[in-house]
Tab-separated table of C-alpha atoms in Angstrom:
chain	number	residue	atom	x	y	z
A	44	MET	CA	-181.973	225.263	105.718
A	45	ALA	CA	-183.030	227.044	108.911
A	46	PRO	CA	-183.813	230.798	108.630
A	47	ALA	CA	-180.967	231.691	110.993
A	48	THR	CA	-178.502	229.630	108.946
A	49	THR	CA	-179.761	231.200	105.696
A	50	ALA	CA	-179.318	234.684	107.119
A	51	LEU	CA	-175.780	233.851	108.215
A	52	VAL	CA	-174.875	232.510	104.761
A	53	LEU	CA	-176.272	235.626	103.078
A	54	PHE	CA	-174.321	237.839	105.466
A	55	LEU	CA	-171.076	235.981	104.766
A	56	LEU	CA	-171.681	236.186	101.011
A	57	LEU	CA	-172.306	239.929	101.293
A	58	LEU	CA	-169.187	240.315	103.414
A	59	SER	CA	-167.043	238.401	100.920
A	60	THR	CA	-168.403	240.506	98.048
A	61	THR	CA	-167.874	243.864	99.683
A	62	SER	CA	-164.457	242.899	101.027
A	63	ASN	CA	-163.111	242.804	97.473
A	64	ALA	CA	-163.800	246.506	96.981
A	65	HIS	CA	-161.363	249.170	98.113
A	66	ASN	CA	-160.830	252.858	97.555
A	67	ILE	CA	-157.345	254.183	98.199
A	68	THR	CA	-158.536	257.798	98.186
A	69	ARG	CA	-160.986	257.144	101.017
A	70	ILE	CA	-158.467	255.097	102.971
A	71	LEU	CA	-155.836	257.856	102.893
A	72	ALA	CA	-158.412	260.603	103.516
A	73	LYS	CA	-158.673	259.308	107.083
A	74	HIS	CA	-154.976	260.116	107.602
A	75	PRO	CA	-154.156	263.828	107.012
A	76	GLU	CA	-150.418	263.151	107.169
A	77	PHE	CA	-150.737	261.504	103.720
A	78	SER	CA	-152.838	264.265	102.107
A	79	THR	CA	-150.152	265.265	99.572
A	80	PHE	CA	-149.494	261.651	98.574
A	81	ASN	CA	-153.255	261.106	98.251
A	82	HIS	CA	-153.610	264.198	96.066
A	83	TYR	CA	-150.946	263.095	93.602
A	84	LEU	CA	-152.312	259.566	93.363
A	85	THR	CA	-155.521	261.196	92.130
A	86	VAL	CA	-154.101	263.730	89.660
A	87	THR	CA	-151.786	261.129	88.101
A	88	HIS	CA	-154.755	258.703	87.740
A	89	LEU	CA	-152.894	256.093	89.807
A	90	ALA	CA	-155.726	256.009	92.363
A	91	ALA	CA	-158.117	254.630	89.751
A	92	GLU	CA	-155.551	252.011	88.732
A	93	ILE	CA	-155.057	250.972	92.364
A	94	ASN	CA	-158.807	250.660	92.919
A	95	ARG	CA	-159.174	248.378	89.892
A	96	ARG	CA	-156.540	245.928	91.111
A	97	GLU	CA	-157.653	243.032	93.293
A	98	THR	CA	-154.300	242.523	95.048
A	99	ILE	CA	-152.154	245.553	95.786
A	100	THR	CA	-149.743	247.087	98.310
A	101	VAL	CA	-149.267	250.858	98.506
A	102	LEU	CA	-146.043	252.201	100.031
A	103	ALA	CA	-147.350	255.513	101.341
A	104	LEU	CA	-145.226	258.644	101.830
A	105	ASN	CA	-146.172	261.213	104.448
A	106	ASN	CA	-146.275	264.917	103.650
A	107	ALA	CA	-142.633	265.487	104.638
A	108	ALA	CA	-141.409	262.650	102.386
A	109	MET	CA	-143.567	263.933	99.525
A	110	SER	CA	-142.111	267.422	99.985
A	111	SER	CA	-138.662	265.921	99.438
A	112	LEU	CA	-139.845	264.191	96.269
A	113	LEU	CA	-141.623	267.264	94.891
A	114	SER	CA	-138.478	269.358	95.387
A	115	LYS	CA	-137.012	267.494	92.396
A	116	GLN	CA	-139.571	269.369	90.239
A	117	LEU	CA	-140.452	266.358	88.124
A	118	SER	CA	-143.166	266.655	85.486
A	119	LEU	CA	-146.538	265.183	86.406
A	120	TYR	CA	-145.994	262.277	84.022
A	121	THR	CA	-142.552	261.483	85.411
A	122	LEU	CA	-143.949	261.783	88.933
A	123	LYS	CA	-146.537	259.179	87.974
A	124	ASN	CA	-143.729	256.738	87.125
A	125	VAL	CA	-142.015	257.423	90.455
A	126	LEU	CA	-145.213	256.956	92.449
A	127	SER	CA	-146.103	253.806	90.498
A	128	LEU	CA	-142.797	252.392	91.766
A	129	HIS	CA	-144.377	252.683	95.235
A	130	VAL	CA	-147.326	250.456	94.306
A	131	LEU	CA	-146.618	246.726	94.521
A	132	VAL	CA	-148.748	244.301	92.519
A	133	ASP	CA	-148.762	241.795	95.370
A	134	TYR	CA	-150.061	241.770	98.931
A	135	PHE	CA	-147.643	242.529	101.773
A	136	GLY	CA	-149.214	243.033	105.189
A	137	SER	CA	-147.080	244.010	108.184
A	138	LYS	CA	-146.932	240.360	109.305
A	139	LYS	CA	-145.799	239.108	105.886
A	140	LEU	CA	-142.941	241.635	105.831
A	141	HIS	CA	-141.301	239.825	108.738
A	142	GLN	CA	-141.922	236.377	107.278
A	143	ILE	CA	-140.177	236.804	103.919
A	144	THR	CA	-138.514	233.587	102.745
A	145	ASP	CA	-134.719	233.848	103.080
A	146	GLY	CA	-135.194	237.350	104.421
A	147	THR	CA	-135.521	239.059	101.033
A	148	ALA	CA	-138.054	239.278	98.196
A	149	LEU	CA	-138.155	240.833	94.747
A	150	THR	CA	-141.622	242.037	93.730
A	151	SER	CA	-143.075	243.785	90.698
A	152	THR	CA	-144.618	247.255	90.820
A	153	MET	CA	-147.122	249.138	88.701
A	154	PHE	CA	-144.161	250.885	87.058
A	155	GLN	CA	-143.087	247.472	85.736
A	156	ALA	CA	-146.663	246.547	84.814
A	157	THR	CA	-147.103	249.596	82.543
A	158	GLY	CA	-144.291	248.414	80.277
A	159	ALA	CA	-142.558	251.797	80.708
A	160	ALA	CA	-139.830	250.378	82.964
A	161	PRO	CA	-136.724	249.257	81.057
A	162	GLY	CA	-135.507	245.784	82.004
A	163	SER	CA	-136.224	244.935	85.629
A	164	SER	CA	-136.133	248.547	86.863
A	165	GLY	CA	-139.763	248.265	87.896
A	166	TYR	CA	-138.994	245.697	90.601
A	167	ILE	CA	-138.548	246.453	94.312
A	168	ASN	CA	-136.272	244.694	96.783
A	169	ILE	CA	-137.813	244.048	100.197
A	170	THR	CA	-135.353	242.901	102.880
A	171	ASP	CA	-136.010	241.895	106.478
A	172	LEU	CA	-133.184	243.635	108.345
A	173	LYS	CA	-131.772	243.012	111.819
A	174	GLY	CA	-133.584	244.536	114.774
A	175	GLY	CA	-137.038	244.032	113.264
A	176	LYS	CA	-136.594	246.636	110.524
A	177	VAL	CA	-137.626	246.076	106.905
A	178	GLY	CA	-135.857	247.898	104.063
A	179	PHE	CA	-137.102	248.840	100.579
A	180	GLY	CA	-135.075	249.728	97.482
A	181	ALA	CA	-135.400	249.742	93.691
A	182	GLU	CA	-133.814	246.718	92.004
A	183	ASN	CA	-131.645	248.963	89.801
A	184	ASN	CA	-130.342	251.043	92.729
A	185	ASP	CA	-127.039	249.171	93.285
A	186	GLY	CA	-128.502	247.222	96.162
A	187	LYS	CA	-129.245	250.330	98.233
A	188	LEU	CA	-132.287	250.255	100.473
A	189	ASP	CA	-133.553	253.855	100.448
A	190	ALA	CA	-136.423	253.465	102.875
A	191	VAL	CA	-137.557	251.447	105.870
A	192	TYR	CA	-140.963	250.306	107.024
A	193	VAL	CA	-142.590	252.745	109.469
A	194	LYS	CA	-146.078	251.415	110.179
A	195	SER	CA	-149.198	249.805	108.755
A	196	VAL	CA	-151.805	252.377	107.716
A	197	ALA	CA	-154.552	250.005	106.583
A	198	GLU	CA	-154.829	246.323	105.688
A	199	LEU	CA	-157.610	244.362	104.024
A	200	PRO	CA	-156.181	240.835	103.557
A	201	TYR	CA	-155.435	239.814	100.829
A	202	ASN	CA	-156.819	242.671	98.851
A	203	ILE	CA	-155.036	245.903	99.741
A	204	SER	CA	-152.322	246.872	102.199
A	205	VAL	CA	-151.176	250.450	102.817
A	206	LEU	CA	-147.791	250.675	104.504
A	207	GLN	CA	-145.890	253.839	105.385
A	208	ILE	CA	-142.215	253.930	104.420
A	209	SER	CA	-139.723	256.538	105.547
A	210	GLN	CA	-138.448	257.991	102.255
A	211	PRO	CA	-139.195	257.957	98.510
A	212	LEU	CA	-137.564	255.144	96.531
A	213	ASN	CA	-134.833	256.346	94.167
A	214	SER	CA	-134.764	255.167	90.562
A	215	ALA	CA	-133.004	256.871	87.658
A	216	GLU	CA	-135.281	255.040	85.217
A	217	ALA	CA	-138.485	256.108	86.955
A	218	GLU	CA	-137.242	259.695	87.203
A	219	ALA	CA	-136.233	259.894	83.539
A	220	PRO	CA	-138.149	262.607	81.602
A	221	THR	CA	-141.469	261.251	80.346
A	222	ALA	CA	-143.437	262.607	77.400
A	223	GLU	CA	-146.964	263.797	78.095
A	224	PRO	CA	-149.644	261.517	76.621
A	225	SER	CA	-150.727	264.305	74.259
A	226	GLN	CA	-147.177	264.417	72.919
A	227	LEU	CA	-147.245	260.710	72.141
A	228	ASN	CA	-148.025	259.993	68.519
A	229	LEU	CA	-151.402	258.273	68.742
A	230	THR	CA	-151.557	257.459	65.037
A	231	ALA	CA	-148.014	256.057	65.100
A	232	ILE	CA	-148.976	253.776	67.997
A	233	MET	CA	-151.994	252.487	66.076
A	234	SER	CA	-150.028	252.073	62.849
A	235	LYS	CA	-147.574	249.693	64.528
A	236	GLN	CA	-150.332	247.501	65.940
A	237	GLY	CA	-152.500	246.613	62.940
A	238	CYS	CA	-154.553	249.820	62.785
A	239	LYS	CA	-152.557	251.767	60.201
A	240	ALA	CA	-155.494	252.170	57.785
A	241	PHE	CA	-157.656	253.772	60.486
A	242	ALA	CA	-154.750	255.963	61.617
A	243	ASP	CA	-154.234	257.158	58.037
A	244	LEU	CA	-157.917	258.147	57.817
A	245	LEU	CA	-157.628	260.156	61.036
A	246	ILE	CA	-154.657	262.066	59.618
A	247	SER	CA	-156.075	262.676	56.129
A	248	SER	CA	-159.410	263.913	57.531
A	249	GLY	CA	-157.876	266.050	60.271
A	250	ALA	CA	-159.842	264.125	62.937
A	251	ASP	CA	-156.586	263.162	64.669
A	252	ALA	CA	-156.387	266.689	66.149
A	253	THR	CA	-159.631	266.140	68.087
A	254	PHE	CA	-158.426	262.788	69.381
A	255	ASN	CA	-155.117	264.287	70.557
A	256	GLN	CA	-156.871	267.202	72.278
A	257	ASN	CA	-158.837	264.772	74.434
A	258	VAL	CA	-155.983	262.541	75.620
A	259	ASP	CA	-155.090	264.487	78.769
A	260	GLY	CA	-158.633	264.351	80.139
A	261	GLY	CA	-159.039	260.672	79.300
A	262	LEU	CA	-159.641	258.978	75.938
A	263	THR	CA	-160.885	255.588	74.761
A	264	VAL	CA	-160.379	254.743	71.080
A	265	PHE	CA	-162.065	251.886	69.192
A	266	CYS	CA	-159.906	251.049	66.181
A	267	PRO	CA	-161.153	248.864	63.313
A	268	THR	CA	-158.280	246.697	62.078
A	269	ASP	CA	-156.698	247.140	58.640
A	270	PRO	CA	-158.712	244.394	56.847
A	271	VAL	CA	-161.949	245.879	58.221
A	272	ILE	CA	-161.095	249.401	57.034
A	273	ASN	CA	-159.934	248.146	53.636
A	274	GLY	CA	-163.265	246.384	53.102
A	275	PHE	CA	-165.180	249.512	54.111
A	276	MET	CA	-163.260	251.958	51.897
A	277	PRO	CA	-165.675	251.887	48.910
A	278	LYS	CA	-168.442	253.150	51.182
A	279	TYR	CA	-166.155	255.621	52.961
A	280	LYS	CA	-164.953	257.221	49.710
A	281	ASN	CA	-168.544	258.124	48.807
A	282	MET	CA	-169.107	260.106	52.013
A	283	THR	CA	-168.820	263.886	52.249
A	284	ALA	CA	-165.843	265.339	54.128
A	285	SER	CA	-167.827	266.351	57.207
A	286	LYS	CA	-169.531	262.966	57.432
A	287	LYS	CA	-166.165	261.238	57.238
A	288	VAL	CA	-164.993	263.276	60.230
A	289	SER	CA	-168.168	262.485	62.193
A	290	LEU	CA	-167.781	258.787	61.434
A	291	LEU	CA	-164.169	258.776	62.650
A	292	LEU	CA	-164.958	260.797	65.795
A	293	TYR	CA	-167.687	258.227	66.521
A	294	HIS	CA	-164.847	255.805	67.325
A	295	GLY	CA	-163.666	257.778	70.363
A	296	ILE	CA	-165.062	258.255	73.887
A	297	PRO	CA	-163.810	261.341	75.783
A	298	VAL	CA	-163.085	259.376	78.960
A	299	TYR	CA	-160.765	256.534	79.944
A	300	GLN	CA	-162.641	253.198	80.014
A	301	SER	CA	-160.638	250.115	80.977
A	302	MET	CA	-161.985	246.687	80.030
A	303	GLN	CA	-163.192	246.168	83.590
A	304	MET	CA	-164.977	249.524	83.496
A	305	LEU	CA	-166.665	248.687	80.184
A	306	LYS	CA	-167.897	245.385	81.613
A	307	SER	CA	-169.312	247.021	84.735
A	308	ASN	CA	-170.686	250.160	83.045
A	309	ASN	CA	-172.977	248.696	80.389
A	310	GLY	CA	-175.160	251.329	78.777
A	311	ILE	CA	-175.203	254.274	76.401
A	312	MET	CA	-171.924	256.081	75.712
A	313	ASN	CA	-171.472	259.519	74.147
A	314	THR	CA	-168.639	259.880	71.671
A	315	LEU	CA	-166.324	262.568	70.309
A	316	ALA	CA	-168.931	263.087	67.562
A	317	THR	CA	-171.751	263.833	70.034
A	318	ASP	CA	-172.893	267.422	69.541
A	319	GLY	CA	-176.233	268.744	70.754
A	320	ALA	CA	-179.056	267.259	68.709
A	321	ASN	CA	-176.622	264.907	66.964
A	322	LYS	CA	-176.479	262.110	69.550
A	323	TYR	CA	-173.884	259.880	67.911
A	324	ASP	CA	-173.998	257.447	70.838
A	325	PHE	CA	-173.843	253.677	71.094
A	326	THR	CA	-174.478	251.024	73.736
A	327	ILE	CA	-171.847	248.953	75.554
A	328	GLN	CA	-172.906	245.374	76.349
A	329	ASN	CA	-171.020	242.401	77.682
A	330	ASP	CA	-171.687	238.670	77.807
A	331	GLY	CA	-169.083	237.162	80.089
A	332	GLU	CA	-165.697	238.140	78.682
A	333	GLU	CA	-167.107	239.354	75.344
A	334	VAL	CA	-167.766	243.087	75.076
A	335	THR	CA	-169.819	244.473	72.188
A	336	LEU	CA	-170.573	247.960	70.889
A	337	GLU	CA	-174.135	248.265	69.622
A	338	THR	CA	-175.321	251.113	67.404
A	339	LYS	CA	-178.872	251.253	66.042
A	340	VAL	CA	-177.407	249.930	62.789
A	341	MET	CA	-174.942	247.179	63.710
A	342	THR	CA	-172.888	245.451	66.421
A	343	ALA	CA	-169.095	245.199	66.712
A	344	LYS	CA	-166.931	243.184	69.096
A	345	ILE	CA	-163.810	244.284	70.964
A	346	THR	CA	-161.138	241.868	69.780
A	347	GLY	CA	-158.096	243.103	71.697
A	348	THR	CA	-156.347	245.906	73.561
A	349	LEU	CA	-153.744	247.801	71.562
A	350	LYS	CA	-152.609	250.324	74.210
A	351	ASP	CA	-153.565	250.767	77.867
A	352	GLU	CA	-151.837	253.517	79.802
A	353	GLU	CA	-154.268	255.757	81.638
A	354	PRO	CA	-155.547	258.266	80.592
A	355	LEU	CA	-155.345	256.604	77.127
A	356	ILE	CA	-156.645	253.224	76.027
A	357	VAL	CA	-157.018	251.891	72.461
A	358	TYR	CA	-159.053	248.789	71.577
A	359	LYS	CA	-159.218	246.807	68.346
A	360	ILE	CA	-162.746	246.127	67.069
A	361	SER	CA	-164.218	243.751	64.499
A	362	LYS	CA	-166.223	246.249	62.416
A	363	VAL	CA	-166.458	249.925	61.558
A	364	LEU	CA	-168.941	251.581	63.944
A	365	LEU	CA	-171.874	252.960	61.957
A	366	PRO	CA	-174.025	255.670	63.600
A	367	ARG	CA	-177.741	255.887	62.843
A	368	GLU	CA	-177.198	259.577	62.043
A	369	LEU	CA	-175.323	258.527	58.886
A	370	PHE	CA	-176.497	255.013	58.001
A	371	LYS	CA	-179.830	253.235	57.622
A	372	PRO	CA	-180.491	249.937	59.438
A	373	VAL	CA	-181.054	246.996	57.069
A	374	GLU	CA	-184.704	246.575	58.136
A	375	GLU	CA	-185.473	250.255	57.528
A	376	ALA	CA	-183.870	250.186	54.103
A	377	ALA	CA	-185.900	247.078	53.181
A	378	GLU	CA	-189.133	248.917	53.930
A	379	SER	CA	-188.180	251.951	51.829
A	380	PRO	CA	-189.838	252.248	48.363
A	381	LYS	CA	-187.637	251.136	45.500
A	382	PRO	CA	-186.273	254.006	43.356
A	383	SER	CA	-187.578	254.432	39.828
A	384	LYS	CA	-185.376	252.932	37.131
A	385	SER	CA	-186.205	255.775	34.763
A	386	LYS	CA	-183.271	258.123	34.189
A	387	HIS	CA	-185.607	260.902	33.014
A	388	LYS	CA	-188.120	261.056	35.916
A	389	VAL	CA	-186.559	262.288	39.143
A	390	ALA	CA	-188.671	263.560	42.042
A	391	ALA	CA	-188.113	267.250	42.711
A	392	ASP	CA	-187.765	266.696	46.422
A	393	ALA	CA	-185.428	263.688	46.200
A	394	PRO	CA	-182.688	264.084	48.854
A	395	GLU	CA	-179.071	264.337	47.895
A	396	SER	CA	-177.310	261.048	48.647
A	397	ASP	CA	-173.706	260.112	49.343
A	398	ALA	CA	-174.212	256.817	47.469
A	399	PRO	CA	-173.075	256.643	43.834
A	400	ALA	CA	-175.865	257.466	41.371
A	401	GLU	CA	-175.298	254.395	39.220
A	402	SER	CA	-174.886	251.995	42.177
A	403	ASP	CA	-176.821	248.739	41.984
A	404	PRO	CA	-178.198	247.845	45.447
A	405	ALA	CA	-177.614	244.163	44.757
A	406	ASP	CA	-173.920	244.784	44.099
A	407	ASP	CA	-173.482	246.706	47.361
A	408	GLN	CA	-175.387	244.291	49.609
A	409	THR	CA	-172.520	241.911	50.361
A	410	ALA	CA	-170.116	244.621	51.429
A	411	ASP	CA	-172.853	246.445	53.342
A	412	ASN	CA	-173.944	243.352	55.218
A	413	GLU	CA	-170.386	242.913	56.489
A	414	ASN	CA	-171.025	246.054	58.513
A	415	GLY	CA	-174.750	245.427	59.063
A	416	VAL	CA	-175.861	248.401	56.988
A	417	ALA	CA	-178.041	248.858	53.951
A	418	GLY	CA	-176.604	252.136	52.786
A	419	LEU	CA	-175.798	255.731	53.581
A	420	ASP	CA	-178.673	257.764	54.936
A	421	GLY	CA	-179.938	260.510	52.694
A	422	GLY	CA	-179.177	264.184	53.251
A	423	GLY	CA	-176.642	266.694	52.082
A	424	ASP	CA	-173.499	267.845	53.803
A	425	TRP	CA	-174.308	269.577	57.080
């Protein structure tokens, strides 16, 4: 291949790669008349959701239209539902608006995609009206078209389109009072989705309070399923109270991390248990669609998503996450000197252990290997 041809191919590949990326905040920042709309997309975390989507249409409201919407004094979480009704999960450029089959189209929005919209209330009606106008209205709004198309703000076919509409879309369902994420019962959500055992441990240890305090700012939870927790309980029961809390907090990251973010942000992650010298971190790795969590003791796989509604996301995982601060790797334990079998000769400086005094290492090996761990690390309660 000639050098000039090679350079052209590389340029086109680069262009196709970069064309898939968009940033709604930067797009709207170039248009001051949408500054209020832009601000609330950010504070409701919708901007991040929009940027993660590959095909999206944003029905933008100028400052005057936003003033009308804000006069309703909706809570921030209800406002998020209303604004998500203005984000279509399909591409509609200005040209496509006037080429709608049969003159009307019903399309889903991010309000519908969250699962918060009852029935089909998260769908929007787009109708090509006479005189070149295009009307927009919520599906559950008795056929009323609240707004009309004003102009195209930005288009990146077929990735993102930002279109200005004249007025906010009305929807009783979207405007219904919405509980704040911190008011949602996190443990109840987990209990209904196969993570009841882990939820019960959070409650009994008091660790649930720390999880709930971090929801508003963003929270990612890794929840071992019930069979996994049940198999780990003999080891858990032998831990001190403070170590139990640290272990449970190790299963939370104080930031929202979608699956796409985890795949693109491989590396070390701090957890809710991280505190100064106590690192309590682990490494995120992915191999294609498989995402793993690697501690210095073991590796667990993400097996499913239990709840995803920014700023909260909860994943199911295949094993209990074991931090090096509490557990010894198998190799390290194998190199350790075997304890004396004499019940009368005990070293004066022998560390206090969370493991049972009469435990036979051979008996514990099977259960320990399920979690890739040889045993609890020595040391008293700290």
